[in-house]
Short mmCIF file of C-alpha atoms and ligand atoms in Angstrom, two decimals:
data_model
loop_
_atom_site.label_atom_id
_atom_site.label_comp_id
_atom_site.label_asym_id
_atom_site.label_seq_id
_atom_site.Cartn_x
_atom_site.Cartn_y
_atom_site.Cartn_z
CA MET A 368 117.90 85.61 116.54
CA MET A 369 114.22 85.15 117.24
CA LYS A 370 113.65 81.98 119.27
CA LYS A 371 113.05 82.83 122.89
CA GLY A 372 109.37 83.73 123.22
CA TYR A 373 106.29 83.21 121.11
CA PHE A 374 104.47 85.54 118.79
CA ILE A 375 100.77 84.85 118.17
CA THR A 376 98.49 86.97 116.03
CA PHE A 377 94.74 87.14 115.47
CA GLU A 378 93.21 88.07 112.14
CA GLY A 379 89.80 88.32 110.56
CA GLY A 380 87.19 90.67 109.23
CA ASP A 381 85.50 93.28 111.34
CA GLY A 382 83.01 91.76 113.79
CA ALA A 383 84.51 88.24 113.77
CA GLY A 384 85.02 88.23 117.56
CA LYS A 385 88.78 88.61 117.78
CA SER A 386 88.81 90.63 121.00
CA THR A 387 86.74 88.06 122.92
CA GLN A 388 89.03 85.21 121.87
CA ILE A 389 92.18 87.18 122.53
CA LYS A 390 91.02 87.86 126.08
CA LYS A 391 90.23 84.19 126.64
CA LEU A 392 93.59 83.04 125.30
CA MET A 393 95.39 85.57 127.47
CA GLU A 394 93.58 84.29 130.58
CA TYR A 395 94.40 80.69 129.62
CA LEU A 396 98.11 81.39 129.16
CA GLU A 397 98.36 83.44 132.34
CA SER A 398 96.66 80.68 134.29
CA LYS A 399 99.49 78.41 133.10
CA GLY A 400 102.04 80.89 134.42
CA PHE A 401 103.23 82.43 131.16
CA ASP A 402 104.26 86.06 130.92
CA VAL A 403 101.89 87.43 128.26
CA ILE A 404 101.81 90.76 126.49
CA LEU A 405 98.65 91.82 124.69
CA THR A 406 98.94 94.43 121.98
CA ARG A 407 97.23 95.59 118.78
CA GLU A 408 97.61 97.14 115.37
CA PRO A 409 97.44 99.73 114.11
CA GLY A 410 98.79 101.13 117.37
CA GLY A 411 100.54 99.41 120.25
CA THR A 412 102.96 102.30 120.85
CA ASP A 413 102.44 106.04 121.46
CA ILE A 414 103.64 106.81 117.94
CA GLY A 415 101.58 103.95 116.49
CA GLU A 416 98.41 105.18 118.24
CA LYS A 417 98.92 108.61 116.68
CA ILE A 418 99.32 107.01 113.25
CA ARG A 419 96.19 104.93 113.97
CA GLN A 420 94.13 108.09 114.51
CA ILE A 421 95.20 109.46 111.13
CA ILE A 422 94.48 106.19 109.31
CA LEU A 423 91.06 105.53 110.82
CA ASP A 424 89.68 109.08 110.92
CA PRO A 425 86.53 109.02 108.70
CA GLU A 426 87.32 112.64 107.73
CA ASN A 427 90.48 111.57 105.87
CA LYS A 428 88.47 110.61 102.78
CA GLU A 429 91.17 111.79 100.36
CA MET A 430 93.80 109.36 101.69
CA ASP A 431 95.64 107.59 98.87
CA SER A 432 95.83 103.76 99.14
CA VAL A 433 99.64 103.79 99.03
CA THR A 434 99.70 106.36 101.86
CA GLU A 435 97.35 104.10 103.81
CA ALA A 436 99.54 101.01 103.27
CA MET A 437 102.67 102.92 104.30
CA LEU A 438 101.05 104.31 107.44
CA TYR A 439 100.03 100.81 108.58
CA ALA A 440 103.58 99.62 107.86
CA ALA A 441 105.07 102.61 109.71
CA SER A 442 102.95 101.88 112.77
CA ARG A 443 104.09 98.24 112.52
CA ALA A 444 107.80 99.12 112.25
CA GLN A 445 107.59 101.11 115.49
CA HIS A 446 105.58 98.37 117.15
CA VAL A 447 108.03 95.61 116.21
CA SER A 448 111.09 97.52 117.35
CA GLN A 449 109.63 99.03 120.53
CA VAL A 450 107.31 96.26 121.81
CA ILE A 451 107.27 92.94 119.94
CA LYS A 452 111.00 92.33 119.47
CA PRO A 453 112.03 93.17 123.07
CA ALA A 454 109.19 91.06 124.51
CA ILE A 455 110.05 88.00 122.41
CA GLU A 456 113.74 88.41 123.19
CA ALA A 457 112.77 88.46 126.89
CA GLY A 458 110.96 85.11 126.49
CA LYS A 459 107.41 86.45 126.71
CA ILE A 460 104.35 85.45 124.73
CA VAL A 461 103.13 88.31 122.56
CA ILE A 462 99.50 88.22 121.42
CA CYS A 463 98.75 90.79 118.76
CA ASP A 464 95.32 91.83 117.49
CA ARG A 465 96.06 92.08 113.73
CA PHE A 466 99.49 92.15 112.08
CA ILE A 467 101.02 91.85 108.60
CA ASP A 468 98.22 89.63 107.22
CA SER A 469 95.75 92.49 107.79
CA SER A 470 97.85 94.66 105.49
CA ILE A 471 98.03 91.97 102.83
CA ALA A 472 94.26 91.31 103.01
CA TYR A 473 93.03 94.92 103.33
CA GLN A 474 95.64 96.87 101.35
CA GLY A 475 97.05 94.12 99.07
CA TYR A 476 93.67 92.63 98.17
CA GLY A 477 91.06 95.17 99.29
CA ARG A 478 92.91 98.19 97.84
CA ASN A 479 94.39 96.09 95.05
CA LEU A 480 98.01 97.06 95.81
CA GLY A 481 99.18 93.48 95.38
CA ASP A 482 102.69 92.32 96.26
CA SER A 483 104.04 95.79 96.98
CA VAL A 484 102.35 95.49 100.39
CA SER A 485 104.49 92.49 101.35
CA ILE A 486 107.60 94.31 100.20
CA ILE A 487 106.86 97.46 102.24
CA ASN A 488 106.08 95.31 105.25
CA SER A 489 109.20 93.21 105.05
CA TYR A 490 111.06 96.36 106.15
CA ALA A 491 108.75 96.77 109.11
CA VAL A 492 108.68 93.15 110.26
CA GLY A 493 112.11 91.70 109.42
CA GLU A 494 112.42 88.25 110.99
CA TYR A 495 109.61 88.86 113.50
CA MET A 496 106.90 86.90 111.75
CA PRO A 497 104.22 85.27 113.93
CA HIS A 498 104.69 81.65 114.99
CA LYS A 499 100.92 81.11 114.81
CA THR A 500 98.08 83.14 113.37
CA PHE A 501 94.42 82.50 114.15
CA LEU A 502 92.17 83.60 111.33
CA LEU A 503 88.61 83.97 112.60
CA LYS A 504 86.47 83.41 109.56
CA LEU A 505 83.05 84.98 109.34
CA LYS A 506 81.34 85.90 106.08
CA PRO A 507 81.35 89.69 105.67
CA GLN A 508 77.53 89.95 105.76
CA ALA A 509 77.47 88.18 109.14
CA GLY A 510 80.30 90.39 110.38
CA SER A 511 78.52 93.57 109.44
CA LEU A 512 75.37 92.40 111.25
CA ARG A 513 77.46 91.92 114.41
CA MET A 514 78.91 95.41 113.89
CA ALA A 515 75.48 97.06 113.69
CA GLY A 516 75.15 99.87 116.20
CA ARG A 517 78.93 100.27 116.72
CA GLU A 518 80.56 103.45 115.45
CA LYS A 519 82.46 102.70 112.24
CA ASP A 520 85.99 103.80 111.33
CA ARG A 521 87.17 104.81 107.82
CA ILE A 522 87.94 101.20 106.80
CA GLU A 523 84.75 99.73 108.25
CA LEU A 524 82.75 102.27 106.25
CA GLU A 525 83.96 100.70 102.99
CA ALA A 526 81.45 98.97 100.66
CA ALA A 527 80.43 95.32 101.07
CA SER A 528 82.44 94.42 97.93
CA PHE A 529 85.63 95.70 99.64
CA HIS A 530 85.01 93.48 102.66
CA GLN A 531 84.34 90.49 100.40
CA THR A 532 87.68 91.05 98.64
CA VAL A 533 89.41 91.26 102.04
CA TYR A 534 87.78 87.95 103.00
CA ASP A 535 89.00 86.34 99.76
CA GLY A 536 92.48 87.72 100.50
CA TYR A 537 92.51 86.09 103.93
CA GLU A 538 91.49 82.76 102.38
CA ALA A 539 94.33 83.07 99.87
CA LEU A 540 96.77 83.68 102.76
CA GLU A 541 95.40 80.68 104.62
CA ARG A 542 96.12 78.49 101.58
CA LYS A 543 99.56 80.03 101.10
CA TYR A 544 100.74 79.57 104.72
CA PRO A 545 98.97 76.44 105.99
CA GLU A 546 101.59 75.82 108.70
CA ARG A 547 101.26 79.23 110.28
CA ILE A 548 97.69 80.29 109.65
CA VAL A 549 94.87 78.38 111.37
CA GLY A 550 91.47 79.18 109.90
CA ILE A 551 88.64 78.95 112.42
CA ASP A 552 84.91 79.05 111.74
CA ALA A 553 83.86 82.10 113.76
CA SER A 554 80.18 81.23 113.65
CA GLY A 555 80.69 78.68 116.46
CA THR A 556 80.08 79.46 120.13
CA ILE A 557 82.65 81.43 122.13
CA GLU A 558 83.63 78.26 124.05
CA GLU A 559 83.94 76.08 120.94
CA ILE A 560 86.25 78.59 119.30
CA ALA A 561 88.30 79.09 122.47
CA ASP A 562 88.79 75.32 122.86
CA GLU A 563 89.99 74.98 119.28
CA ILE A 564 92.50 77.78 119.79
CA LYS A 565 93.75 76.25 123.03
CA LYS A 566 94.40 72.92 121.28
CA HIS A 567 96.65 74.60 118.73
CA ILE A 568 98.41 76.64 121.40
CA ASP A 569 99.15 73.55 123.50
CA VAL A 570 100.80 71.97 120.47
CA LEU A 571 102.81 75.12 119.73
CA LEU A 572 104.05 75.43 123.32
CA SER A 573 105.08 71.78 123.48
CA GLU A 574 107.20 71.98 120.33
P1 TYD B 753 91.00 97.27 114.38
O1 TYD B 753 91.19 98.30 115.41
O2 TYD B 753 91.56 95.93 114.63
O3 TYD B 753 89.46 97.18 114.10
P2 TYD B 753 88.47 96.13 114.73
O4 TYD B 753 88.71 96.19 116.20
O5 TYD B 753 87.17 96.67 114.30
O6 TYD B 753 88.84 94.83 114.12
O7 TYD B 753 91.55 97.75 112.99
C1 TYD B 753 91.08 98.90 112.43
C2 TYD B 753 90.87 98.72 110.96
O8 TYD B 753 92.12 98.76 110.26
C3 TYD B 753 90.20 97.42 110.58
O9 TYD B 753 89.07 97.73 109.77
C4 TYD B 753 91.22 96.69 109.75
C5 TYD B 753 92.14 97.77 109.27
N1 TYD B 753 93.56 97.38 109.03
C6 TYD B 753 94.08 97.45 107.74
O10 TYD B 753 93.37 97.81 106.78
N2 TYD B 753 95.41 97.14 107.53
C7 TYD B 753 96.22 96.78 108.55
O11 TYD B 753 97.43 96.50 108.34
C8 TYD B 753 95.67 96.70 109.89
C9 TYD B 753 96.53 96.32 111.05
C10 TYD B 753 94.33 97.01 110.08
#
């Protein structure tokens, strides 16, 4: 049974500022004495990092969308069993940079694979769904401006219309799971966003 620790995920388009906020939340929780594990997807394990390289390599132009969805799910299955599950069982707080909602937004909506993505991922995730998910919302045009100058991976190189569909997918998820997913306007300042996240975390930890 999953009840001992907490599982928190961060989601959003590329360039929304997830890494900055994840770092700040980790510092906040550690300052309160919690045992925190920071991890990411795709990756988070040796096997997962190898899968990540295959998925994100810009040379893999011929990759089929179903292959892509299954590789993300495969990386996730390994991650859940090797890292997330044991940490939660040990009472730790796991913070993960992207999780199942990324697959639903990018592969389900962006690649138009629909519900099959949730089905594939239910095998990978089982009962280990996040307790709270912070969705950092930034319009794709603004995100791509922030990404300017950074080297882009195979997904980031997709057309603007793809990123808009992903954004719409995230908003649909936010409406579907209002208890779990907290949408946050990512155009605010770093401190404003961090404070909003802290408020939600304090509530979660006091429940
Ligand atoms: P990530 O390393 O988080 O990129 P960034 O740090 O730029 O946010 O993720 C790499 C890319 O993989 C990103 O463009 C989103 C995409 N992705 C999916 O398409 N499906 C998934 O299930 C996950 C986890 C990520």
